[in-house]
CSV table of C-alpha atoms and ligand atoms in Angstrom, one decimal:
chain,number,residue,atom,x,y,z
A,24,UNK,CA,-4.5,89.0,-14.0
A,25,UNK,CA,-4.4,85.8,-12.4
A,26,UNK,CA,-1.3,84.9,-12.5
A,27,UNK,CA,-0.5,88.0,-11.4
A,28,UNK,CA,-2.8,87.1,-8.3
A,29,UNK,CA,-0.8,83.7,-7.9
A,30,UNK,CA,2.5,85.6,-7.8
A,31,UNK,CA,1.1,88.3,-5.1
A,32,UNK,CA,-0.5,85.1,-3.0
A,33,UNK,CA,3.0,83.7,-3.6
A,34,UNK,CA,4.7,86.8,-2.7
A,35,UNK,CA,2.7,86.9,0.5
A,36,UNK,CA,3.4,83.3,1.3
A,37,UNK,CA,7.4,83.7,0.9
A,38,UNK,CA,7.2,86.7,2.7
A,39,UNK,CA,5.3,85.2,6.1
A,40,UNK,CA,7.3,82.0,5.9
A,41,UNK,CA,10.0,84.3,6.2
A,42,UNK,CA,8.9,85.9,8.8
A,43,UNK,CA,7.8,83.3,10.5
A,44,UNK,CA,11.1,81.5,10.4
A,45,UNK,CA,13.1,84.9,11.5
A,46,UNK,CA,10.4,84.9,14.4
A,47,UNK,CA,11.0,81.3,15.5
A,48,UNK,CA,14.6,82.0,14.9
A,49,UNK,CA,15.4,85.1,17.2
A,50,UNK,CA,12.7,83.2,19.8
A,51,UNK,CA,15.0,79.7,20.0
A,52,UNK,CA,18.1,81.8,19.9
A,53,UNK,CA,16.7,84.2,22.9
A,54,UNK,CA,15.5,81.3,24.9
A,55,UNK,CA,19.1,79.2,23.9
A,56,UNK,CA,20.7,82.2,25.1
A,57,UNK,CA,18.5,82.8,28.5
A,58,UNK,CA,18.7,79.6,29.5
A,59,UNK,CA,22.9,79.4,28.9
A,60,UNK,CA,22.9,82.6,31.1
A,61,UNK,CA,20.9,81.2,33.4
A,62,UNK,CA,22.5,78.0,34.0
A,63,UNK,CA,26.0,80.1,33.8
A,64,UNK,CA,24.4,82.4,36.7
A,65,UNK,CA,23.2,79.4,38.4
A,66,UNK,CA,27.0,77.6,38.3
A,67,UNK,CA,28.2,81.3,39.4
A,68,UNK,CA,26.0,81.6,42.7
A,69,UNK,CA,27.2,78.0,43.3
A,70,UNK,CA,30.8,78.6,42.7
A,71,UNK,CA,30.6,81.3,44.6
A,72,UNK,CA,29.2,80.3,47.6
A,73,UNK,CA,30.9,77.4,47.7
A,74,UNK,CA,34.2,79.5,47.4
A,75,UNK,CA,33.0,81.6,50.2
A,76,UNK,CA,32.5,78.6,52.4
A,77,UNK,CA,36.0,77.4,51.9
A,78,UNK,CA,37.4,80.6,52.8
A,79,UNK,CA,36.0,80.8,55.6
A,80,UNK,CA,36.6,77.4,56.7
A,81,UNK,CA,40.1,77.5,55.5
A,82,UNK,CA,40.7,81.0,57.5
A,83,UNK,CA,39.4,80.2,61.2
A,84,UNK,CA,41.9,77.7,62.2
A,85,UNK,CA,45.1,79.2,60.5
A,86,UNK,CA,43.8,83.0,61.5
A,87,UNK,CA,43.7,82.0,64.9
A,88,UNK,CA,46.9,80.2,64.6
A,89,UNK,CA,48.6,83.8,63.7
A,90,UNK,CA,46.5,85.5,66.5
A,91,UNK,CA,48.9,87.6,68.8
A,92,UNK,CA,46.8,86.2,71.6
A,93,UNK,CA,47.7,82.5,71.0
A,94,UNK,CA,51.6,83.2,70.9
A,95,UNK,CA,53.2,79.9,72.5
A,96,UNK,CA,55.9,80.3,74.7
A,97,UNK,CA,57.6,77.4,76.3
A,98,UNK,CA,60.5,75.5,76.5
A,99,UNK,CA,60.3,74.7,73.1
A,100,UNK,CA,58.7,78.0,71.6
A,101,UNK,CA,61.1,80.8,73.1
A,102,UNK,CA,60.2,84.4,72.6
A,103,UNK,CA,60.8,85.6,69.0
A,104,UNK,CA,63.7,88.0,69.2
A,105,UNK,CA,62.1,90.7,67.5
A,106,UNK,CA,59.0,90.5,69.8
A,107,UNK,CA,57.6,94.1,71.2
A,108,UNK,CA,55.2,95.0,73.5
A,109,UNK,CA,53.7,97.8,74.9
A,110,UNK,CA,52.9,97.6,78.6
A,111,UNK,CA,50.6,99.4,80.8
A,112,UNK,CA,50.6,99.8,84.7
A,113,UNK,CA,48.5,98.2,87.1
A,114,UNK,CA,47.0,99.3,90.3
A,115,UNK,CA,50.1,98.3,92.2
A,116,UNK,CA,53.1,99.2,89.7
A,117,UNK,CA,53.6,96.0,88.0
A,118,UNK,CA,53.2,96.5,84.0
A,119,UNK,CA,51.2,94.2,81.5
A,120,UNK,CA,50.0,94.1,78.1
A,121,UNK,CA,48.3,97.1,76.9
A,122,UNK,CA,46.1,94.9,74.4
A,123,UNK,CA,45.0,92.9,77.3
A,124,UNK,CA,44.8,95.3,80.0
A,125,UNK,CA,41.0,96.3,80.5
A,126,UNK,CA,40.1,92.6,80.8
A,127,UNK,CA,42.6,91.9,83.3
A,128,UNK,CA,41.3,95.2,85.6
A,129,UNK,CA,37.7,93.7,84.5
A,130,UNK,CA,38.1,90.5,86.1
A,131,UNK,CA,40.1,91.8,89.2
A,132,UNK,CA,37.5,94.3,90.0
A,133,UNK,CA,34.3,92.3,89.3
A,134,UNK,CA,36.3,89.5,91.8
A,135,UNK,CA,36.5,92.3,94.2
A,136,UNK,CA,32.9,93.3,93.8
A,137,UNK,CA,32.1,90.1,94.7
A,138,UNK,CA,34.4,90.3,98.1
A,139,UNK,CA,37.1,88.9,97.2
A,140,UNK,CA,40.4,90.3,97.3
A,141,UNK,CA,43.0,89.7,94.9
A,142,UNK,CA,46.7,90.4,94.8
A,143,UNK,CA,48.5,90.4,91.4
A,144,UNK,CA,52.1,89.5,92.6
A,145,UNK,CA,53.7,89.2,89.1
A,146,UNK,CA,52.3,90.6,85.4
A,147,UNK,CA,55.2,91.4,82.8
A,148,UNK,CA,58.9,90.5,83.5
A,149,UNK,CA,62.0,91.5,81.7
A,150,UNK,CA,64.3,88.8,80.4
A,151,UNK,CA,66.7,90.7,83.4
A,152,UNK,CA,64.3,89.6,86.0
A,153,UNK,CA,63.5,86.2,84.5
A,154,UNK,CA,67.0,85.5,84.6
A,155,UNK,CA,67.6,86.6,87.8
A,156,UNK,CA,64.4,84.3,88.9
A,157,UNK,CA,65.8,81.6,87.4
A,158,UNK,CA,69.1,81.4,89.0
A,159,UNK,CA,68.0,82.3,93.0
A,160,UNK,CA,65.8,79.0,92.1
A,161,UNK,CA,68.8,77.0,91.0
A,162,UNK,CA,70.3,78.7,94.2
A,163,UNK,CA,67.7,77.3,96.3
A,164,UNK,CA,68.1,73.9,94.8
A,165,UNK,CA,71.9,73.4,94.9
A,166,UNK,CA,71.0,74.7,98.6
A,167,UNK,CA,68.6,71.4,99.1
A,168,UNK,CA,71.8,69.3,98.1
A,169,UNK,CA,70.7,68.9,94.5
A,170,UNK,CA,73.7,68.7,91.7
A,171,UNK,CA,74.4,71.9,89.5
A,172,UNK,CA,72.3,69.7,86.8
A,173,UNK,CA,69.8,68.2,89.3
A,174,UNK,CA,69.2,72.1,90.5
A,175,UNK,CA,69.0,73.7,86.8
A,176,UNK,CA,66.5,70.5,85.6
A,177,UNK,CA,64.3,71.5,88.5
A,178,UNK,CA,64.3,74.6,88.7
A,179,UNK,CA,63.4,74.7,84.9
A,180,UNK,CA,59.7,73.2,86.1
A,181,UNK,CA,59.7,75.9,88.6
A,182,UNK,CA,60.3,78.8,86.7
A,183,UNK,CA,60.8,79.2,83.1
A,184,UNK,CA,64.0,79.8,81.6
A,185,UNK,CA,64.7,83.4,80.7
A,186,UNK,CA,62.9,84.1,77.2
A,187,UNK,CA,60.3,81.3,77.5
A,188,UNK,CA,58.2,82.7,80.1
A,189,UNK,CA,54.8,83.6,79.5
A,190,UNK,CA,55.6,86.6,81.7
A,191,UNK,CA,58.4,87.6,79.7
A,192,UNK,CA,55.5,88.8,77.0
A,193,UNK,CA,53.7,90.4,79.4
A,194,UNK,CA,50.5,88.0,79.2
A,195,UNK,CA,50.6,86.7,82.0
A,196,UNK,CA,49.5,87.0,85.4
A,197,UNK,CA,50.0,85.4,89.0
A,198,UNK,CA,46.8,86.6,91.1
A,199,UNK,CA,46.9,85.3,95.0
A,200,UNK,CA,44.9,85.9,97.9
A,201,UNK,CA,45.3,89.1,100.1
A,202,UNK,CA,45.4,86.0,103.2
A,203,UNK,CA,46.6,83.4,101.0
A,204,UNK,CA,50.3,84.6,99.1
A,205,UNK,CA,52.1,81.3,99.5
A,206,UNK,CA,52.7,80.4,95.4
A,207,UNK,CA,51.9,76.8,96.5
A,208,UNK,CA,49.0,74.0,95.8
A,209,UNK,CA,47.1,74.8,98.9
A,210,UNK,CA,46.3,78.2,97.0
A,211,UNK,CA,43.6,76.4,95.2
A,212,UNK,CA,41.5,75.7,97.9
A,213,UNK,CA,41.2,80.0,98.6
A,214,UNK,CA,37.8,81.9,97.0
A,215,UNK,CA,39.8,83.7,95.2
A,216,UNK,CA,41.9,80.7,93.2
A,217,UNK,CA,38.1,78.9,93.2
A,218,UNK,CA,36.5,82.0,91.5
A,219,UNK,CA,38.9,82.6,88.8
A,220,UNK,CA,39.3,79.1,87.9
A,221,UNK,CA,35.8,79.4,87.2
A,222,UNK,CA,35.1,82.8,85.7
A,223,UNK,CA,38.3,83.7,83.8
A,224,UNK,CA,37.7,82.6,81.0
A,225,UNK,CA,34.7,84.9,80.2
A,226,UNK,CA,37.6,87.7,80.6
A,227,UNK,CA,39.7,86.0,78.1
A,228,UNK,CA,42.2,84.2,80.8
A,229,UNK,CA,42.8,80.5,81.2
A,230,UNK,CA,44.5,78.6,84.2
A,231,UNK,CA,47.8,78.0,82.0
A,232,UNK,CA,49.3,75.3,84.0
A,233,UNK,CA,46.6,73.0,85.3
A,234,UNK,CA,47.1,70.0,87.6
A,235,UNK,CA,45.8,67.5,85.0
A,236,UNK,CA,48.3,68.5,82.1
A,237,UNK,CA,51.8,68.6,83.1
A,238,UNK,CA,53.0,66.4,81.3
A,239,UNK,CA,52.1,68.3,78.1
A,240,UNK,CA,52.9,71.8,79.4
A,241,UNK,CA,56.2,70.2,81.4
A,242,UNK,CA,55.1,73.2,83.8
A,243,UNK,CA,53.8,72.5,87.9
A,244,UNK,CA,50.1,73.3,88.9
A,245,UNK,CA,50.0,76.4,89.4
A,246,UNK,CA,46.5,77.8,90.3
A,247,UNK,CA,47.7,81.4,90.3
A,248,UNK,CA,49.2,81.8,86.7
A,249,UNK,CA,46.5,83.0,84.4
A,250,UNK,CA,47.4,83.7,80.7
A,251,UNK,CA,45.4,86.0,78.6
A,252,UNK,CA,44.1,84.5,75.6
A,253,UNK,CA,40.8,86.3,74.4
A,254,UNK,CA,37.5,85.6,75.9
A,255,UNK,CA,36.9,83.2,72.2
A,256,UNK,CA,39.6,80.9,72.7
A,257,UNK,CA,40.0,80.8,76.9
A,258,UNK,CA,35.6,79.4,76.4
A,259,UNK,CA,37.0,77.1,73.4
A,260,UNK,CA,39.7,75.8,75.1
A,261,UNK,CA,38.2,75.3,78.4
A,262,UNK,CA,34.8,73.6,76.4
A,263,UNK,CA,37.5,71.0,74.8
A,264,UNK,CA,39.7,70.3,78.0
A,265,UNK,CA,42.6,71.7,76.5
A,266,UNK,CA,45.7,73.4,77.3
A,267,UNK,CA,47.4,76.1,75.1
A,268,UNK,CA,49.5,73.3,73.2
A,269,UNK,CA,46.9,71.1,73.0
A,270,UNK,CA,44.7,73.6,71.6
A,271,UNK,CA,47.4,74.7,69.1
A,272,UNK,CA,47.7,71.3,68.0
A,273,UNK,CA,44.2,71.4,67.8
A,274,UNK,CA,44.2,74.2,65.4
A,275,UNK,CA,46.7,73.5,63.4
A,276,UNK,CA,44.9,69.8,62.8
A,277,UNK,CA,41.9,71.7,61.7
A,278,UNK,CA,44.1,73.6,58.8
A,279,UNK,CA,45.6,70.8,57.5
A,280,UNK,CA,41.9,69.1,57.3
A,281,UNK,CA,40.4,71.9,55.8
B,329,ZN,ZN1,53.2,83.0,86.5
């Protein structure tokens, strides 16, 4: 009998030992395993977020630098030759970009509303008309007693060559004065040339070829050419003081330090 007792109290012991080492077991296994999957979901949030920021980071300067808006043409950047648009007519017959139109007819008629009265003398030009632009300026140069160089080197500042004229992609507008259509520095002074200078860029326009940045745009002042660059990038670019090369410069400095 008693050892009989002995072996059950024995039994018994075994048995809850047992049990109590399978309990404490599964418990430091569950809570190993808890806290591994929380630590992993911990790294993953932070991998994540931190992945997310990058992205973004990485993406605003070199998505801007493949926006249609920002396409460069100058000298140096001539039209791509597979480059289409789609134009649109204005009031008064001349064509511009489609993509662009509603904020140029915004501007104009919010200008008018406020008395002014605009005329839009040039929008989108064919490399035809650029070309025959160009050479009635040479023409006028050679007829001031300039060389056949002399007159093609200035009239290059005067009007673009054919295929690296803003106007040529049809983003690009020259806006005068009803009283004032002289294309000439005393245009400045005019409401009209005062009022878009200052409001254009909420329409997505910016005074392309300002007085202080010719030598980086190797174009004259020329108060009346506005270029249509989105309302984001005309307040960027006017908040930083730059012109459109500067500003892609700008850009493409951001991407590389990202
Ligand atoms: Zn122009």
């Amino acid at each position: 009998m008693r050892y009989n007792k002995v072996r059950k109290t024995k039994k018994k012991l075994g048995l809850f030992l047992v049990s109590l080492a399978i309990i404490i077991l599964v418990t430091l296994v569950g809570v190993t395993l808890f806290i591994k999957d929380d630590i992993q979901s911990i790294s993953g949030v932070n991998k994540k977020g931190s992945e997310v920021t990058e992205n973004t980071a990485n993406n605003v300067p070199v998505k801007a630098l493949a926006d249609w808006k920002l396409i460069l043409v100058n000298t140096e950047n001539p039209i791509p030759e597979d480059y289409t648009l789609e134009t649109r007519p204005l009031p008064n017959g001349l064509t511009f970009d489609t993509r662009a139109y509603d904020n140029l007819i915004a501007m104009l008629n919010d200008g008018k509303n406020e008395g002014l009265t605009f005329v839009v003398c040039s929008a989108y030009r064919t490399i035809e008309l650029q070309t025959s632009l160009f050479k009635a300026q040479v023409a006028k140069q050679q007829h001031k007693g300039l060389s056949d160089k002399e007159a093609y080197n200035v009239a290059k500042t005067i009007v673009a060559l054919p295929g690296t004229s803003e106007h040529n992609v049809g983003l690009a507008v020259d806006i005068v004065a009803l009283d004032y259509q002289r294309l000439d520095d005393g245009y400045a002074d005019t409401p009209e040339a005062i009022w878009l200078k200052q409001n254009s860029d909420k329409y997505g326009f910016i005074l392309r070829y300002p007085a202080n940045k010719e030598k980086t745009t190797k174009i004259m002042y020329e108060p009346w050419h506005f270029r249509y660059v989105g309302t984001d990038h005309a307040l960027e670019m006017n908040r930083l003081n730059l012109c459109l090369e500067e500003y892609i410069e700008y850009l493409r400095d951001a991407a590389l330090a990202v």
